[in-house]
XYZ file of C-alpha atoms in Angstrom:
372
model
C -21.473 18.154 -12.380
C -18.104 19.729 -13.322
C -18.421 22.959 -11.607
C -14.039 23.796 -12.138
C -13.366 26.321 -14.583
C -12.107 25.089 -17.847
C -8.696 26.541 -18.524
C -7.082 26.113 -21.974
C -4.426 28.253 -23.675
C -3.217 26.938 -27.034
C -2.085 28.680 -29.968
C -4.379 27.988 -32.757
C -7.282 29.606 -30.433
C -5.203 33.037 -29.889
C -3.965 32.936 -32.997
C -7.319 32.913 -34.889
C -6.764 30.040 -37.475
C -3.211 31.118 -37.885
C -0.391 28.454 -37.060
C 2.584 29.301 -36.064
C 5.826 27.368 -35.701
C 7.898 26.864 -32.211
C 8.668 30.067 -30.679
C 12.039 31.012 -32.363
C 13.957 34.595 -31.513
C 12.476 35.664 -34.775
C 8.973 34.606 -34.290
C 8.898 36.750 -31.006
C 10.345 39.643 -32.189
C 8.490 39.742 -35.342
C 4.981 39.268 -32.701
C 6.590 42.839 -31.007
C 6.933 44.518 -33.599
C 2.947 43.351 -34.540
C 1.938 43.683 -31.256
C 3.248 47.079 -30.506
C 1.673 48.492 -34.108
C -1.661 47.054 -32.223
C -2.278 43.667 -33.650
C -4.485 42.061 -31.773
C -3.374 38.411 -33.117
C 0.199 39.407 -32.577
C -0.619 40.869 -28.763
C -2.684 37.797 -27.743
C -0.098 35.267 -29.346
C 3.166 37.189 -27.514
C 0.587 37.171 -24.351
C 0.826 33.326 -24.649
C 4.632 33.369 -24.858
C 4.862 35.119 -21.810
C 2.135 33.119 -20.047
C 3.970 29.655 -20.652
C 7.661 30.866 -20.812
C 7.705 29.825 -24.851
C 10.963 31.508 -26.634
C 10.865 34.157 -23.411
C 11.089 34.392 -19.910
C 7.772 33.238 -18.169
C 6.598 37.175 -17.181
C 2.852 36.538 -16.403
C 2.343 40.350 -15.578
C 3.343 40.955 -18.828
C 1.208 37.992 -20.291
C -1.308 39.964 -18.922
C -0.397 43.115 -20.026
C -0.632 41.886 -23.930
C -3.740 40.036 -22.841
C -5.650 43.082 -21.899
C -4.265 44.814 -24.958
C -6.259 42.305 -27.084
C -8.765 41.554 -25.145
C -9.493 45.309 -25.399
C -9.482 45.535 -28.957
C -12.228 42.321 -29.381
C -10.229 39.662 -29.754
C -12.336 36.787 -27.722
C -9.487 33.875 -26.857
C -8.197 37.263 -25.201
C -10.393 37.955 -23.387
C -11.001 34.269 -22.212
C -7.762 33.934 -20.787
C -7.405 37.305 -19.533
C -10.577 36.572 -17.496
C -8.632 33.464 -16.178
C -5.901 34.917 -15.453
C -7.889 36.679 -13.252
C -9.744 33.803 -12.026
C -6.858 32.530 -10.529
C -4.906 35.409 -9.878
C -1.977 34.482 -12.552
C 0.226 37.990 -13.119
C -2.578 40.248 -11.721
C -4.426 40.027 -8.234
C -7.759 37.692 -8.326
C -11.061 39.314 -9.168
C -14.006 36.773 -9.713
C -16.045 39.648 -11.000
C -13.394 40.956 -13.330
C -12.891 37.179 -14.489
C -17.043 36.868 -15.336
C -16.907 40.200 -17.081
C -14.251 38.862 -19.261
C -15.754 35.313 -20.089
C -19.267 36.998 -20.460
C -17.408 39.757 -23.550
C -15.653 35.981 -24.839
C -19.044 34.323 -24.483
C -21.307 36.996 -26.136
C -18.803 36.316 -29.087
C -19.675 33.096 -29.870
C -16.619 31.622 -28.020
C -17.631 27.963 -26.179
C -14.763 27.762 -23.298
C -15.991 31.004 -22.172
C -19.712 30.139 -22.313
C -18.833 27.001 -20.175
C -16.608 29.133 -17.430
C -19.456 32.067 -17.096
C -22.094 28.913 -17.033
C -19.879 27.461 -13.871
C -19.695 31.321 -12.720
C -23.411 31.423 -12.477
C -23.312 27.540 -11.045
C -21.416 28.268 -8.197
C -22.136 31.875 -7.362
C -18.172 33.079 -8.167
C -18.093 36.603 -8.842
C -21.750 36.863 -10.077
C -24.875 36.392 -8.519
C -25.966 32.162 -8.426
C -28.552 32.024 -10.899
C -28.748 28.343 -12.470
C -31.334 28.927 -15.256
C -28.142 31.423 -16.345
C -25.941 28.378 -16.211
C -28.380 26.122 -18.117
C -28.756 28.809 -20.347
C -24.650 29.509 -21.203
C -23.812 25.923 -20.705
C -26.611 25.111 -23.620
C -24.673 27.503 -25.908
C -21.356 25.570 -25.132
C -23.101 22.763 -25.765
C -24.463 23.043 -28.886
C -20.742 24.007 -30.322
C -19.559 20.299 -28.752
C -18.244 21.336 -25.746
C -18.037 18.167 -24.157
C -17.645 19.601 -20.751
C -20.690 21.725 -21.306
C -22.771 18.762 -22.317
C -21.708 17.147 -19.727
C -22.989 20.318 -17.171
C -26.246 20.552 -18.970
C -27.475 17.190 -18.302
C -26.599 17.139 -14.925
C -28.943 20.012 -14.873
C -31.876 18.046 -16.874
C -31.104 15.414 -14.252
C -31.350 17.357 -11.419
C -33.875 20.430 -12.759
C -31.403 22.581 -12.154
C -32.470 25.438 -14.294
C -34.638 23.299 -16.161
C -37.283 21.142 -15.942
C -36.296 17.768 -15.647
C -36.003 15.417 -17.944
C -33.946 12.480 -17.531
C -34.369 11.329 -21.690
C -32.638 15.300 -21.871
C -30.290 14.223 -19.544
C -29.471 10.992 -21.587
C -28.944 12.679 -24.991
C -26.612 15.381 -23.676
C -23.895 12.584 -21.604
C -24.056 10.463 -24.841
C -22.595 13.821 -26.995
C -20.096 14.153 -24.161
C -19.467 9.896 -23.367
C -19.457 9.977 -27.859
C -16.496 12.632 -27.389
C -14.528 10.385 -25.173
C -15.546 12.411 -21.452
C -14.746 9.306 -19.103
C -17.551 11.117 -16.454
C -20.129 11.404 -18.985
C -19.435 7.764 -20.221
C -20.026 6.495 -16.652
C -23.281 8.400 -15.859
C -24.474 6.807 -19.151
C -23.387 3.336 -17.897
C -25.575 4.372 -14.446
C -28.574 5.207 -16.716
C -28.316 2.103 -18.402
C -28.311 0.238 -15.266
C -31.447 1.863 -13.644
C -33.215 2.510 -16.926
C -33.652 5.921 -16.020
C -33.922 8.174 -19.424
C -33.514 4.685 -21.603
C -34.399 1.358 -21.214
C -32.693 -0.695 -18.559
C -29.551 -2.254 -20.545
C -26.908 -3.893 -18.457
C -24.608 -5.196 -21.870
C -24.854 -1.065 -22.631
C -23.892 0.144 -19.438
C -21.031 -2.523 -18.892
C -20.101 -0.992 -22.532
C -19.940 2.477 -21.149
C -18.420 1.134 -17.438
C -15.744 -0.040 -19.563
C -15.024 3.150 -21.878
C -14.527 5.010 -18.691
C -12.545 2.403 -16.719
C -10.370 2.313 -19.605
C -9.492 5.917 -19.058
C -8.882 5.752 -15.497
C -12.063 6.541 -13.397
C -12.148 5.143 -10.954
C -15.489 4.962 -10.302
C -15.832 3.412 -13.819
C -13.160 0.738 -12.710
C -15.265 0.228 -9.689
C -18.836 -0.217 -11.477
C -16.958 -2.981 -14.350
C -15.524 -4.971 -11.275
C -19.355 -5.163 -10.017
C -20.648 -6.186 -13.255
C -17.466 -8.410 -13.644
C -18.897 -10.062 -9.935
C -21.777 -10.413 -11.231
C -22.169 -10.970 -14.662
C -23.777 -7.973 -15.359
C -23.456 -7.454 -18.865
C -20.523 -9.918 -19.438
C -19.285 -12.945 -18.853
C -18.920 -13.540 -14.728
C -15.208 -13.623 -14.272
C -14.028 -13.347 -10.358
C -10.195 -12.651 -11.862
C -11.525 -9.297 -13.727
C -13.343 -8.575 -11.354
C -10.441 -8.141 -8.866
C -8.023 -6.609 -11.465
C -10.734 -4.263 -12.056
C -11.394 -3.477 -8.251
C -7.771 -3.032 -7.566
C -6.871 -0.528 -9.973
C -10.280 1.985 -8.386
C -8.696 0.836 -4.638
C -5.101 2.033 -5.621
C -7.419 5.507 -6.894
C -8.891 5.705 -3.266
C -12.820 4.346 -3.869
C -13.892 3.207 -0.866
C -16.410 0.963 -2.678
C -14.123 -0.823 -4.930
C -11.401 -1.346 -1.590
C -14.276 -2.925 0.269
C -15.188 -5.424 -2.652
C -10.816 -6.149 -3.175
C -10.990 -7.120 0.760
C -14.260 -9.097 -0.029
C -11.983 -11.027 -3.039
C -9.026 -11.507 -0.185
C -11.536 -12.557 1.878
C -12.592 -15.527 0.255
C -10.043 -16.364 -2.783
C -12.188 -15.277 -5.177
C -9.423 -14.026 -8.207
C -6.872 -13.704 -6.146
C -5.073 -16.065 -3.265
C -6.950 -16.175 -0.168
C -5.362 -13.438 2.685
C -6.756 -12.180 5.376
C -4.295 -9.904 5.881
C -5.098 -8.066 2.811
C -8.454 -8.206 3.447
C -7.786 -6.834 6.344
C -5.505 -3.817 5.111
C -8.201 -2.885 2.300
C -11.135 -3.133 4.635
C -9.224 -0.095 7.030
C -8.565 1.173 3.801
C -12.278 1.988 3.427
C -13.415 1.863 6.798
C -10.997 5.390 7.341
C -13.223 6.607 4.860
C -16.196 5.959 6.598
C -18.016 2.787 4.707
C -20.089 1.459 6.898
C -19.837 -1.909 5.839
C -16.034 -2.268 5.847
C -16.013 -0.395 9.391
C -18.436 -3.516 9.959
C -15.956 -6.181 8.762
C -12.828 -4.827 10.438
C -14.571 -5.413 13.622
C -15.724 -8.675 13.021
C -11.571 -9.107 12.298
C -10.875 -7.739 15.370
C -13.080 -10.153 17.368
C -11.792 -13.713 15.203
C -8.212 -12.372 15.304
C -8.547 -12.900 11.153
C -5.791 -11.156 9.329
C -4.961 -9.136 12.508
C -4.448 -9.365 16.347
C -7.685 -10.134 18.288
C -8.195 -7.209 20.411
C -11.985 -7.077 21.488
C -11.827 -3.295 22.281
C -11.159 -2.562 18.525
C -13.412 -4.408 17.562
C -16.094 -2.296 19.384
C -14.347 0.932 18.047
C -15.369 -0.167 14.432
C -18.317 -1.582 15.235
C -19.343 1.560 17.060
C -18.592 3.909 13.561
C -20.558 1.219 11.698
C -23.492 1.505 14.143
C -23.706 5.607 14.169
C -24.215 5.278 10.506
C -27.110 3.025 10.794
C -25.576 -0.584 9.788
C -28.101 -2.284 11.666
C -25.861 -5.567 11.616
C -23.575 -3.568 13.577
C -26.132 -2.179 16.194
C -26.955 -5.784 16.724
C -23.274 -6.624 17.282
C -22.934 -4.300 19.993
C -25.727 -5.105 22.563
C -22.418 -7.537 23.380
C -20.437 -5.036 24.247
C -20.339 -3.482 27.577
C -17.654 -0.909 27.509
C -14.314 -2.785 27.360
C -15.952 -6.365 28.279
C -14.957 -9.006 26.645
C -17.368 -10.496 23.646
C -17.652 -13.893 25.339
C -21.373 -13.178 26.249
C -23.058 -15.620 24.700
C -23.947 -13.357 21.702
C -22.981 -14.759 18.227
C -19.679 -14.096 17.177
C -19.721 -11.605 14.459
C -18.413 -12.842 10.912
C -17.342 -10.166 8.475
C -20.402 -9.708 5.506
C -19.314 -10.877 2.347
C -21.769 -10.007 -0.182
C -20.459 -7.453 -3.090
C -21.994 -4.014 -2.796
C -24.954 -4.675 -5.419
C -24.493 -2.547 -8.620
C -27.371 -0.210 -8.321
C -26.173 0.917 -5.083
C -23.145 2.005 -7.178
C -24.789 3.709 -10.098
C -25.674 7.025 -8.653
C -24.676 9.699 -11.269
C -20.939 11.106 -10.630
C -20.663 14.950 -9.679
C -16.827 14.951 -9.539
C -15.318 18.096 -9.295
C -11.605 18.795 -11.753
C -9.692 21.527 -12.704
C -8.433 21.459 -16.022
């Protein structure tokens, strides 16, 4: 689940409904002379204008200073930011316990960023006891106003029983509202559902639908999951070219997965021109991140001389990190190796694997963690 806190600061939320234009000389000074009669629109909006340096010098002490003012008089965007400001220690020192007791005021007014920060509050344990029925409960109430985020949170919890009972058909309904709202996370834990049927019926056309929604945006594990079903033909048309295009762009993100399945396409000219020494590159790629099966096909370069130097002690190295996380294929490699001595020992010669990582071994639900 998301478990950052969600930091926005806009205008139209301090201001209460009221719009104002760009910060002019005029606008400012007519928000001081509001703010110092007490105003608490004026006093939160001039707390803004500090905040972001808008038609003033960025001051975020004194951002803070109008913030509290505000906050202090009700006003609940106030107090929202004023608890993030001390959050993360913007223009006053960080307090986790001050920043829940200024999203919980926000929160008991009705306002849905602040229910979604003291949700992650009670989620993580940051400057309030960890209580996750308390997060269920405050991320529910973000929720049901839209929060997409929030929706998101909540059915990780109905996925996990975090709070709740689970209840993966809960789980469903709540990462549709957020996937419906554009959330690229939510749109690829749907796709994942849809793949393993769990919470809906198994629908591989749907989830390469919502794989695609979130590639679209970026994710890379979304990119990662279309280039499987693009493998495949999971859900559309099998088309080796997408399927590398798709693979590349996760790769170029850092997904282990998807730079494994790019060396697999190098590999064997499937989209792209046949090089081993691209396969090569991606498969250290993700082998330095630990994947087991690229770890497993870097040795197996190592011993051919494919795409790189022979050099039969490397090739143990990598077949050695591939065997301490269980690839029994590399286990079985390595009875052959003897310390430094040579491979010629009458085992077989190892070949890299070249199967795509299947797409349910991709579809575990995402629990990405972002700041906004």
């Amino acid at each position: 689940m998301n478990k950052t806190i969600l930091s926005i600061a806009f205008t139209a939320l301090l201001a209460a409904g009221h719009v104002f234009a760009a910060n002019s000389y005029e606008t400012i000074q007519m928000w001081k002379e509001l703010a110092a009669q007490g105003n608490q629109e004026a006093q939160a909006a001039l707390a803004l204008a500090y905040y972001e340096g808008d038609g003033v010098l960025m001051n975020k002490s004194e951002a803070v200073k109008w913030y509290r003012k505000a906050a202090e008089q009700g006003c609940a965007p106030a107090q929202y930011l004023l608890g993030l400001c001390y959050y993360k220690g913007d223009g006053v020192a960080k307090d986790l316990q001050q920043a829940v007791m200024w999203f919980r005021k926000a929160a008991e007014q009705g306002l849905a960023e602040a229910q979604f920060n003291l949700g992650v509050s009670y989620e993580n344990g940051e400057g309030v006891e960890k209580d996750l029925q308390q997060a269920a409960i405050w991320y529910r109430k973000a929720a049901e106003q839209g929060c997409a985020l929030a929706q998101f949170n909540l059915g990780g919890c109905y996925k996990n029983g975090h709070g709740v009972a689970k209840d993966l058909q809960q789980a469903v309904m709540w990462w549709r509202k957020a996937a419906e709202q554009g959330l690229a996370q939510a749109q690829y834990n749907l796709g994942g559902c849809y793949v393993n049927g769990e919470g809906v019926a198994k629908d591989v056309q749907q989830a390469a639908v919502w794989f695609r929604k979130a590639a679209e945006q970026g994710l890379a594990d979304g990119q990662y999951s279309l280039g499987v079903c693009y493998t495949n033909g999971y859900g559309v048309a099998k088309d080796v070219q997408q399927a590398a295009m798709w693979y590349r762009k996760a790769a170029e993100q850092g997904c282990a997965q998807a730079q494994y399945n790019l060396g697999l396409c190098y590999a064997n000219g499937h989209g792209v021109a046949k090089d081993l020494q691209q396969a090569v590159m991606w498969w250290r790629k993700a082998a330095e991140q630990g994947l087991a099966q690229a770890q497993y096909n870097l040795g197996g370069c190592y011993v051919n001389g494919e795409g790189v130097a022979k050099d039969v002690q490397q090739a143990a190295v990598w077949f050695r990190k591939a065997a301490e996380q269980g690839l029994a294929e590399a286990k079985e490699v390595l009875k052959g190796f003897k310390g430094t001595q040579s491979a010629d020992t009458g085992n077989k010669t190892p070949e890299p694997t070249t199967g795509a990582l299947s797409l349910l071994a991709l579809a575990g639900l995402a629990a990405r963690r972002r700041r906004k």
